[in-house]
Tab-separated table of C-alpha atoms in Angstrom:
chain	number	residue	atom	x	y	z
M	1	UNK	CA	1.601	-1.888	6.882
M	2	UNK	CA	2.832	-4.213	4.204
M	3	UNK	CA	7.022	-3.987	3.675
M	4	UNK	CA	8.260	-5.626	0.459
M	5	UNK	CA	11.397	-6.290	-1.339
M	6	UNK	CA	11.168	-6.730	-4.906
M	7	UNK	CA	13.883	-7.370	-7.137
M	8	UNK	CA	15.116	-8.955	-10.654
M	9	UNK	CA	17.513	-12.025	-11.032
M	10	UNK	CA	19.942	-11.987	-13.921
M	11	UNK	CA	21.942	-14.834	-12.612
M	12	UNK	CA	19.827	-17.431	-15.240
M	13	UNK	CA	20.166	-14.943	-18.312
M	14	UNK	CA	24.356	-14.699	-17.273
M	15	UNK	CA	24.461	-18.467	-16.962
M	16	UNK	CA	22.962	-19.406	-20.093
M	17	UNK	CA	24.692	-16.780	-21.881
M	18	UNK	CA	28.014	-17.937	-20.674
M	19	UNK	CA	27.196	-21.643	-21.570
M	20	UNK	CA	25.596	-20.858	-24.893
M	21	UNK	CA	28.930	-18.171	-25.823
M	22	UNK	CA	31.463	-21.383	-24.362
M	23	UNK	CA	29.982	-23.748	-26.342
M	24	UNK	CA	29.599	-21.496	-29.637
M	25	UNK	CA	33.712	-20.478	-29.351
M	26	UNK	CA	34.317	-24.548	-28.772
M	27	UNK	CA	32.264	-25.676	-31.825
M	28	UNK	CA	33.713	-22.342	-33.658
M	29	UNK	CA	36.872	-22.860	-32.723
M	30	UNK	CA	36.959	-26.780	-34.367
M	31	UNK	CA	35.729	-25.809	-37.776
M	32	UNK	CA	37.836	-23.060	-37.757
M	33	UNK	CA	40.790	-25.015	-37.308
M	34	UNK	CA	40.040	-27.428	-40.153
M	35	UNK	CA	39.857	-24.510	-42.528
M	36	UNK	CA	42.452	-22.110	-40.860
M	37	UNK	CA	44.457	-22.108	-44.476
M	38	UNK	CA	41.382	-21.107	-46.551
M	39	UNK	CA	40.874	-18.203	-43.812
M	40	UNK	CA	42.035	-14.849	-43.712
M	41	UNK	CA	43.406	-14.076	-40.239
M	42	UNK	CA	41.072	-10.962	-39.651
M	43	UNK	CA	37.862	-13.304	-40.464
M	44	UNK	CA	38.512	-15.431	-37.670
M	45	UNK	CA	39.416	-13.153	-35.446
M	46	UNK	CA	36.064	-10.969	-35.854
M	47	UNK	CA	34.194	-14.605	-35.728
M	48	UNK	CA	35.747	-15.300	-32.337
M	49	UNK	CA	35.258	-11.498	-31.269
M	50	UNK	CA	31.529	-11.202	-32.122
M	51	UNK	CA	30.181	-13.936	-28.890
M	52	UNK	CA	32.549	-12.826	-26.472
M	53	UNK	CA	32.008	-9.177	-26.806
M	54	UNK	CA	28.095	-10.058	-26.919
M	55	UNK	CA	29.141	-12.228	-23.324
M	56	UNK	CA	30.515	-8.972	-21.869
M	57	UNK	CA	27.293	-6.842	-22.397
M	58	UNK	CA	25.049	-9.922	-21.020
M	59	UNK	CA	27.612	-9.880	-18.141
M	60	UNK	CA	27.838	-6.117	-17.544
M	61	UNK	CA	24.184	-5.629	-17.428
M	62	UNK	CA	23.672	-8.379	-15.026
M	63	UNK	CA	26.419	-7.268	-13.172
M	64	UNK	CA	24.552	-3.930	-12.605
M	65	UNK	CA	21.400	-5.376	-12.221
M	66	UNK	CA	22.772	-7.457	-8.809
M	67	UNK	CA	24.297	-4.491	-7.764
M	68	UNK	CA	21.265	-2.265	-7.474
M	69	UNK	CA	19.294	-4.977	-6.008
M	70	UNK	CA	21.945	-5.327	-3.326
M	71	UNK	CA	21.727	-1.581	-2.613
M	72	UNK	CA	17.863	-2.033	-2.395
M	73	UNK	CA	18.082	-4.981	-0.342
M	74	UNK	CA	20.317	-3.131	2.307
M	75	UNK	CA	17.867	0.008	2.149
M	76	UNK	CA	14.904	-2.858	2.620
M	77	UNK	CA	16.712	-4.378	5.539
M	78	UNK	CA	17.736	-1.101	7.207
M	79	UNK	CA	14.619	1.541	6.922
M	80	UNK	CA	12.176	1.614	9.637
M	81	UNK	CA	8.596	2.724	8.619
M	82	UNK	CA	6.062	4.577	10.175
M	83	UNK	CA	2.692	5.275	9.225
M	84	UNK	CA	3.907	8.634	7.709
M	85	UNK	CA	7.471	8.050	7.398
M	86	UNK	CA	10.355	5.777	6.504
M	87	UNK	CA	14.013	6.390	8.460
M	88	UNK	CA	17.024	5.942	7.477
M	89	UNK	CA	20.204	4.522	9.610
M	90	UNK	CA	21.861	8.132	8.527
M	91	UNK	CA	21.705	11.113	6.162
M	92	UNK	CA	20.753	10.281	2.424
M	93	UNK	CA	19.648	12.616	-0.331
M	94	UNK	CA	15.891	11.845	-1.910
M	95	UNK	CA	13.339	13.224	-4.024
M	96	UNK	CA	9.674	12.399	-4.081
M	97	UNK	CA	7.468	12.399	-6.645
M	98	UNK	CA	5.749	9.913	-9.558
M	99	UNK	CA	7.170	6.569	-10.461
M	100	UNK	CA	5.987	5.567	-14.521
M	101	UNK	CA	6.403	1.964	-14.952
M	102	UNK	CA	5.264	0.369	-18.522
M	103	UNK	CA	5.841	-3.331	-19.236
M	104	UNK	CA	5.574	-4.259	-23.237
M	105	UNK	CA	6.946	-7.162	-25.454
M	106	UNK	CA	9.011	-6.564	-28.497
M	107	UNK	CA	9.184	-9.139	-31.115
M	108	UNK	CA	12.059	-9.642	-33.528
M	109	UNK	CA	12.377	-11.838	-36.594
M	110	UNK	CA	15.661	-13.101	-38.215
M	111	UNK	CA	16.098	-14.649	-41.333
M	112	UNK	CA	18.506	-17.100	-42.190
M	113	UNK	CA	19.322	-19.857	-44.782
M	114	UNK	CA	16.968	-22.475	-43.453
M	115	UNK	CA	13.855	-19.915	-42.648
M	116	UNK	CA	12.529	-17.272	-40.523
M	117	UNK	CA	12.041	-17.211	-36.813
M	118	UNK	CA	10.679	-14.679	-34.696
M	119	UNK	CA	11.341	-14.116	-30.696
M	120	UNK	CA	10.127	-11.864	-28.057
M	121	UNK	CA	12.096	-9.657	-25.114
M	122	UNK	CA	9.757	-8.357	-22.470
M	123	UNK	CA	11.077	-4.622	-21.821
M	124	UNK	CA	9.827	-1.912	-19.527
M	125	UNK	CA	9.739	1.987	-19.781
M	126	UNK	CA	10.102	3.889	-17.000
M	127	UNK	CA	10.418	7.582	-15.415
M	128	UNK	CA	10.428	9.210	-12.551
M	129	UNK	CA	8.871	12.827	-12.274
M	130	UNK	CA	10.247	14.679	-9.265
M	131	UNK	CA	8.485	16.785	-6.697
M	132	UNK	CA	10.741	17.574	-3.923
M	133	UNK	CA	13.798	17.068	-2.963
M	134	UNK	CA	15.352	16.975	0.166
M	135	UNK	CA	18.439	15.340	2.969
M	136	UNK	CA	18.011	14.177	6.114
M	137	UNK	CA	17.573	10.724	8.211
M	138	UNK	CA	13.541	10.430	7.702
M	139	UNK	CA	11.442	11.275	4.758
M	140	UNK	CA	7.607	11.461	4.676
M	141	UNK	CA	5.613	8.723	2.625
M	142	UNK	CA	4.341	10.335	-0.500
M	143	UNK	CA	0.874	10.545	-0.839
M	144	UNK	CA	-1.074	10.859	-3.705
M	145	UNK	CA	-3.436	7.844	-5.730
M	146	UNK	CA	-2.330	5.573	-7.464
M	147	UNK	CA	-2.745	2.761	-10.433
M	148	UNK	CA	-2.367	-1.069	-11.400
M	149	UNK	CA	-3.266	-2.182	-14.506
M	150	UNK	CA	-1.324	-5.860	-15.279
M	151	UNK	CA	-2.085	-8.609	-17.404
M	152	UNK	CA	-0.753	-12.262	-16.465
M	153	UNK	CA	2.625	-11.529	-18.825
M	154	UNK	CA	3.219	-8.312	-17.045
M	155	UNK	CA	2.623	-6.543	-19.338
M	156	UNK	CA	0.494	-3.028	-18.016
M	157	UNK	CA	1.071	0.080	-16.022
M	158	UNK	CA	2.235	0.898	-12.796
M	159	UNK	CA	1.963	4.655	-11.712
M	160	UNK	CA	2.321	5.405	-7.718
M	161	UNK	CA	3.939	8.188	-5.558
M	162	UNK	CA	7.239	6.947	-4.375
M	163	UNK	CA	10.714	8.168	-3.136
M	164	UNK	CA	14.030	7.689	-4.734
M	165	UNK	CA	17.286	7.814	-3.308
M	166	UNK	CA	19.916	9.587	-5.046
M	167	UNK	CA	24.069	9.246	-4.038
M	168	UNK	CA	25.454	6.778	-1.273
M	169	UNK	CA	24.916	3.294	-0.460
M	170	UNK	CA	21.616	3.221	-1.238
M	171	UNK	CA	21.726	5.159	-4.801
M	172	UNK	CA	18.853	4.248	-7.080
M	173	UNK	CA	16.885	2.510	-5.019
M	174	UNK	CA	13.403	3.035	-4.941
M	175	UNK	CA	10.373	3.102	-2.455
M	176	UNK	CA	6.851	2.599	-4.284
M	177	UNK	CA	3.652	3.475	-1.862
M	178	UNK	CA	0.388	2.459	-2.440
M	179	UNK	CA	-2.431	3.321	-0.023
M	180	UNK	CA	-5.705	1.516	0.838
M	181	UNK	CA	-7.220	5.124	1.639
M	182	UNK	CA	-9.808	5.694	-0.705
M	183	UNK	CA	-13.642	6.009	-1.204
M	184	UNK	CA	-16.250	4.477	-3.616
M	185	UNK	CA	-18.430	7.113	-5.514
M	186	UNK	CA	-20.923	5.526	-7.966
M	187	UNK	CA	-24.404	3.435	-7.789
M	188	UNK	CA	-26.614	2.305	-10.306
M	189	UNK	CA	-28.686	-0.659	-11.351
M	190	UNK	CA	-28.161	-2.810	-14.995
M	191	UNK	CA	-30.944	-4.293	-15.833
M	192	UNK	CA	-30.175	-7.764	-18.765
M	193	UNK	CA	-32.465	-9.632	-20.531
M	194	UNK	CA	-32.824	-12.107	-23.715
M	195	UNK	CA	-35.600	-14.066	-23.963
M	196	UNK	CA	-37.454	-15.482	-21.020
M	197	UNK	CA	-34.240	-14.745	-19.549
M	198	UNK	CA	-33.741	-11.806	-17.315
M	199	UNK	CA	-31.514	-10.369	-14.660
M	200	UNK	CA	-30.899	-7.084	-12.373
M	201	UNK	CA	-27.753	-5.955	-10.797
M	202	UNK	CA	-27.731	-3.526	-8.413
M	203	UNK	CA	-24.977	-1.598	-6.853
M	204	UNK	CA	-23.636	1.667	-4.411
M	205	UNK	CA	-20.379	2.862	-3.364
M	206	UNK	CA	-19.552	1.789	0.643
M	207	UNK	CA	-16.552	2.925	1.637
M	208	UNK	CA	-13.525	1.628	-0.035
M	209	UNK	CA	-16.130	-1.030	-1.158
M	210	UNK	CA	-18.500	-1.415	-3.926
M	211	UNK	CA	-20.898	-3.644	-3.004
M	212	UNK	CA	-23.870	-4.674	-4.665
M	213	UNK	CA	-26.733	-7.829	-5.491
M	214	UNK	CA	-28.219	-10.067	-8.419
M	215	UNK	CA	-31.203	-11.265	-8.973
M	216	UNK	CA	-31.844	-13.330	-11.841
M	217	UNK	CA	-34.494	-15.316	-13.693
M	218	UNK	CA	-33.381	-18.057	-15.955
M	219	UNK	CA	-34.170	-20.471	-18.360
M	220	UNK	CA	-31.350	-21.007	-21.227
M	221	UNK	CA	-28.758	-18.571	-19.353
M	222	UNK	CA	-26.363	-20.504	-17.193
M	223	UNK	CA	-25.210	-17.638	-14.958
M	224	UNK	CA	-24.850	-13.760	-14.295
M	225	UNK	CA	-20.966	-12.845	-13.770
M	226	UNK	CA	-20.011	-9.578	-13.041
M	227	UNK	CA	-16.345	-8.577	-13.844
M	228	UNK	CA	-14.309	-5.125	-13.049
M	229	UNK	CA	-12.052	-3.737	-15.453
M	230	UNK	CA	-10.733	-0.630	-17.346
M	231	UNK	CA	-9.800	-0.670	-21.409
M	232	UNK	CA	-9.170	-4.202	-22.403
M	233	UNK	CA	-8.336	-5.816	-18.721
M	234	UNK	CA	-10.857	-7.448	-17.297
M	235	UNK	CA	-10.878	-9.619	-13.689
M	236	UNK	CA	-14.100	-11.763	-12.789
M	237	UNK	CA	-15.836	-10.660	-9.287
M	238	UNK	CA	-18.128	-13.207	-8.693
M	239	UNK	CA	-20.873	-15.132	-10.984
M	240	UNK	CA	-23.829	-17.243	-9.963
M	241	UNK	CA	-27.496	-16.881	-10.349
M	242	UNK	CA	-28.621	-14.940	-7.687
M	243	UNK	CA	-26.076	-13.501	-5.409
M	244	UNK	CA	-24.535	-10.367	-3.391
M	245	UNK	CA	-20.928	-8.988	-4.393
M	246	UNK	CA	-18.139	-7.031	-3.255
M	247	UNK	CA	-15.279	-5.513	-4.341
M	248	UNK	CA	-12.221	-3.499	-3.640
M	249	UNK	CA	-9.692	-2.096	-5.702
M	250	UNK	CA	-7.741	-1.156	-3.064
M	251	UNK	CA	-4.876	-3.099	-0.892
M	252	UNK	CA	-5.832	-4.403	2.196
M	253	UNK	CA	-3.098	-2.667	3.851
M	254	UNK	CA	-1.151	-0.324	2.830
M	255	UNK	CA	2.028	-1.465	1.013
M	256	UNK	CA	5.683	0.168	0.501
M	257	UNK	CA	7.507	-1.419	-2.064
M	258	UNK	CA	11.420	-1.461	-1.816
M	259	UNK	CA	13.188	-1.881	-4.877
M	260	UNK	CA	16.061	-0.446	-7.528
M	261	UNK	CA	15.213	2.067	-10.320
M	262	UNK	CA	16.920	0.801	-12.867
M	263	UNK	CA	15.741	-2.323	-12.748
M	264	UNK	CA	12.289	-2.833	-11.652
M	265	UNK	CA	9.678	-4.028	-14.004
M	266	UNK	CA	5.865	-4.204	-13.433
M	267	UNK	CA	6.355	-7.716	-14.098
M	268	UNK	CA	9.075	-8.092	-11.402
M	269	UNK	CA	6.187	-6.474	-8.900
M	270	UNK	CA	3.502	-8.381	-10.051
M	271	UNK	CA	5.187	-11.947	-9.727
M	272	UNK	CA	5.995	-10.821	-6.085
M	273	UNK	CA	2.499	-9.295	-5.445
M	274	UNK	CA	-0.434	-10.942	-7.001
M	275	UNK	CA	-1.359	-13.520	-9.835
M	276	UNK	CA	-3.566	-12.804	-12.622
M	277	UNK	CA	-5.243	-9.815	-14.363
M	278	UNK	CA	-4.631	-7.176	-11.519
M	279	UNK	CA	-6.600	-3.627	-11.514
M	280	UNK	CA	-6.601	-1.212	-8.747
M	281	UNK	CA	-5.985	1.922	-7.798
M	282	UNK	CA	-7.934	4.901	-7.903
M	283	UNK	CA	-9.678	7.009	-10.552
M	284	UNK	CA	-12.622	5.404	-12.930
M	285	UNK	CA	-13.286	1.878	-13.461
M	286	UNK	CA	-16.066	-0.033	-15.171
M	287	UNK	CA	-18.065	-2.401	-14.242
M	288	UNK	CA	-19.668	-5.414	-16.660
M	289	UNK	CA	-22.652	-7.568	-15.562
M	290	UNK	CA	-22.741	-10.395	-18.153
M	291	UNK	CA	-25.621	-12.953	-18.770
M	292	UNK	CA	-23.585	-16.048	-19.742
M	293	UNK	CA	-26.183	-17.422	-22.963
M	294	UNK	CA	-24.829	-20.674	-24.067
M	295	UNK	CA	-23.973	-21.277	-27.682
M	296	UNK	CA	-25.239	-17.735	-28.162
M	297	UNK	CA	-24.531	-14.538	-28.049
M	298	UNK	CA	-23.692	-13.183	-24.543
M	299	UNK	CA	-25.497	-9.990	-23.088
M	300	UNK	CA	-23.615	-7.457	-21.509
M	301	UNK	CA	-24.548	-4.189	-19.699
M	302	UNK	CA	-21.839	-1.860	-18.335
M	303	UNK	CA	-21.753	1.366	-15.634
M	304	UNK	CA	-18.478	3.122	-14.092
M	305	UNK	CA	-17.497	4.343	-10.708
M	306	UNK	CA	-14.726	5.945	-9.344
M	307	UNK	CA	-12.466	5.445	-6.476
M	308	UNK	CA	-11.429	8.906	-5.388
M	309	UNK	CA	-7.926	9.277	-2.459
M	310	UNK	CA	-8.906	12.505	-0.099
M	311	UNK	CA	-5.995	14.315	-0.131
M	312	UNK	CA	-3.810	15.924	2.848
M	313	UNK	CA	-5.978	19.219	3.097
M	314	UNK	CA	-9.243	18.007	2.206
M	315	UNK	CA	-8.273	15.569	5.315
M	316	UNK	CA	-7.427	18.609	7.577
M	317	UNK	CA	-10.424	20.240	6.293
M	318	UNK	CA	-12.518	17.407	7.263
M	319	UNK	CA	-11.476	16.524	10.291
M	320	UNK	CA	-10.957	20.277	11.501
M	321	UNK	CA	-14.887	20.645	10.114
M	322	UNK	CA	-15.891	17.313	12.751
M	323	UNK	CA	-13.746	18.597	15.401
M	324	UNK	CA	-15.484	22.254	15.461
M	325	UNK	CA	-18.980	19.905	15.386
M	326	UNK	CA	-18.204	17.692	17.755
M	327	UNK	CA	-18.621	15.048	15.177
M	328	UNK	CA	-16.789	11.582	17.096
């Protein structure tokens, strides 16, 4: 099992905005002095007001920010996990439940006297949809699927069971569990073709694999590449001419993610995670074969599968079922 700490550092935005406010009120301050008698009092004093009061927010936020990762980082340190559990050193209230995370840019243009310029703030939604509640010094791991879809700028979706803890030393920090338990329903063949070029992909669900071959014919076509993805995020598998693939949209262990509410951002996770276009999870996916035709058109052929998570009782159920059978 996989035990990470992510968290957020404000300390660069609350040094810059410290040395950008200093250096305003220093340059303000100079020109204001030259025309102090042209002035009125109340001007200046709303001129001077403006940066700092801007400085305190910058500095408040950050202040909270460190404070929640330092709560985190003490629950990180001090929890012991289990396969089915995490402990606590002593009594803390939690609930269980869903954890929403959405990353997004905003853009903003100003306009001033010598022309417009635009900027971006990377922001992230979240909330939290409880379950259960309970107290006590050990609380079971959540189960339940779960789903990663991230671009490289973070922005995307994180949606996972997780456990939050509410009061104390450790209020607001959050656990985030994702499972490699899962199985791969799906086969199917795509069959591409332009030209005297021509190619067949075949694949079947193994597991918490898909796995699957190419065979290809060509003349013109440079390659066959076969890509997951799901809406507009894609990730390339493999490519080649002829070849066998597999795939996995699961972790390779399963992974509990310690980190604060109020600050966590599916970019924060993925910079600590992975790199790239990341997609896993459970639920429906699609998969492209693509027949790379240069200066041309590309062909593409796509199918889906699903990853489904076997919950609690359908376990029991199973493994009650093979026990009665004598199924080893």
């Amino acid at each position: 099992m996989r035990k990470v700490f992510v968290k957020e550092n404000p300390a660069g935005a609350m040094i810059i905005g410290t040395v950008f406010t200093l250096f305003f009120l220093f340059v303000a301050l100079s020109l204001l002095g030259s025309m102090s008698s042209l002035l009125p009092s109340a001007f200046t004093l709303l001129f001077i007001l403006i940066p700092l009061l801007v400085l305190a927010v910058i500095l408040v936020v950050g202040f909270r920010i460190w404070g929640g990762s330092r709560k985190a980082s003490a629950l990180f340190r001090e929890a012991v996990l289990s396969e089915t559990s995490v402990g606590f050193p002593g009594e803390v209230d939690y609930e269980t439940g869903r954890v929403f995370l959405e990353g997004y840019w905003t853009y903003e243009h100003t306009t001033t006297s010598s022309g417009t310029t635009g900027s971006r703030r990377y922001r992230t939604r979240r909330s939290f949809r409880v379950e259960e509640r309970g107290r006590g010094m050990e609380a079971p791991l959540p189960e339940g699927p779960f789903r990663v879809e991230l671009h490289p700028d973070g922005t995307g979706i994180v949606e996972a069971p997780a456990i939050r803890i509410r009061g104390g030393r450790y209020d607001g920090s959050l656990i985030i569990f994702l499972t490699d338990e899962g199985e791969v329903l799906g086969e199917g063949q795509l069959s591409l073709g332009k030209g005297s070029d021509m190619a067949q992909v075949r694949f079947r669900g193994d597991g918490k694999f898909l796995r699957g071959s190419v065979w290809a014919e060509l003349s013109k076509a440079r390659k066959v590449r076969i890509e997951i993805g799901s809406g507009g995020l894609w990730r390339k598998v493999a490519e080649g001419k002829s070849f066998d693939f597999s795939l996995s949209t699961l972790p390779e262990e399963k992974t509990v993610i310690f980190t604060h509410y109020d600050s966590v951002s599916p970019r924060s996770i993925l910079k600590k995670l992975w790199s790239g276009p990341v997609i896993m999870g459970h639920g429906s996916f699609e998969l492209k074969a693509v027949l790379d035709i240069p200066f041309g058109r590309d062909v593409v052929e796509k199918a889906q599968f699903t990853v489904e998570l076997e919950e609690g009782e359908e376990k029991a159920e199973k493994g009650g079922i093979e026990e009665e059978w004598g199924v080893l």
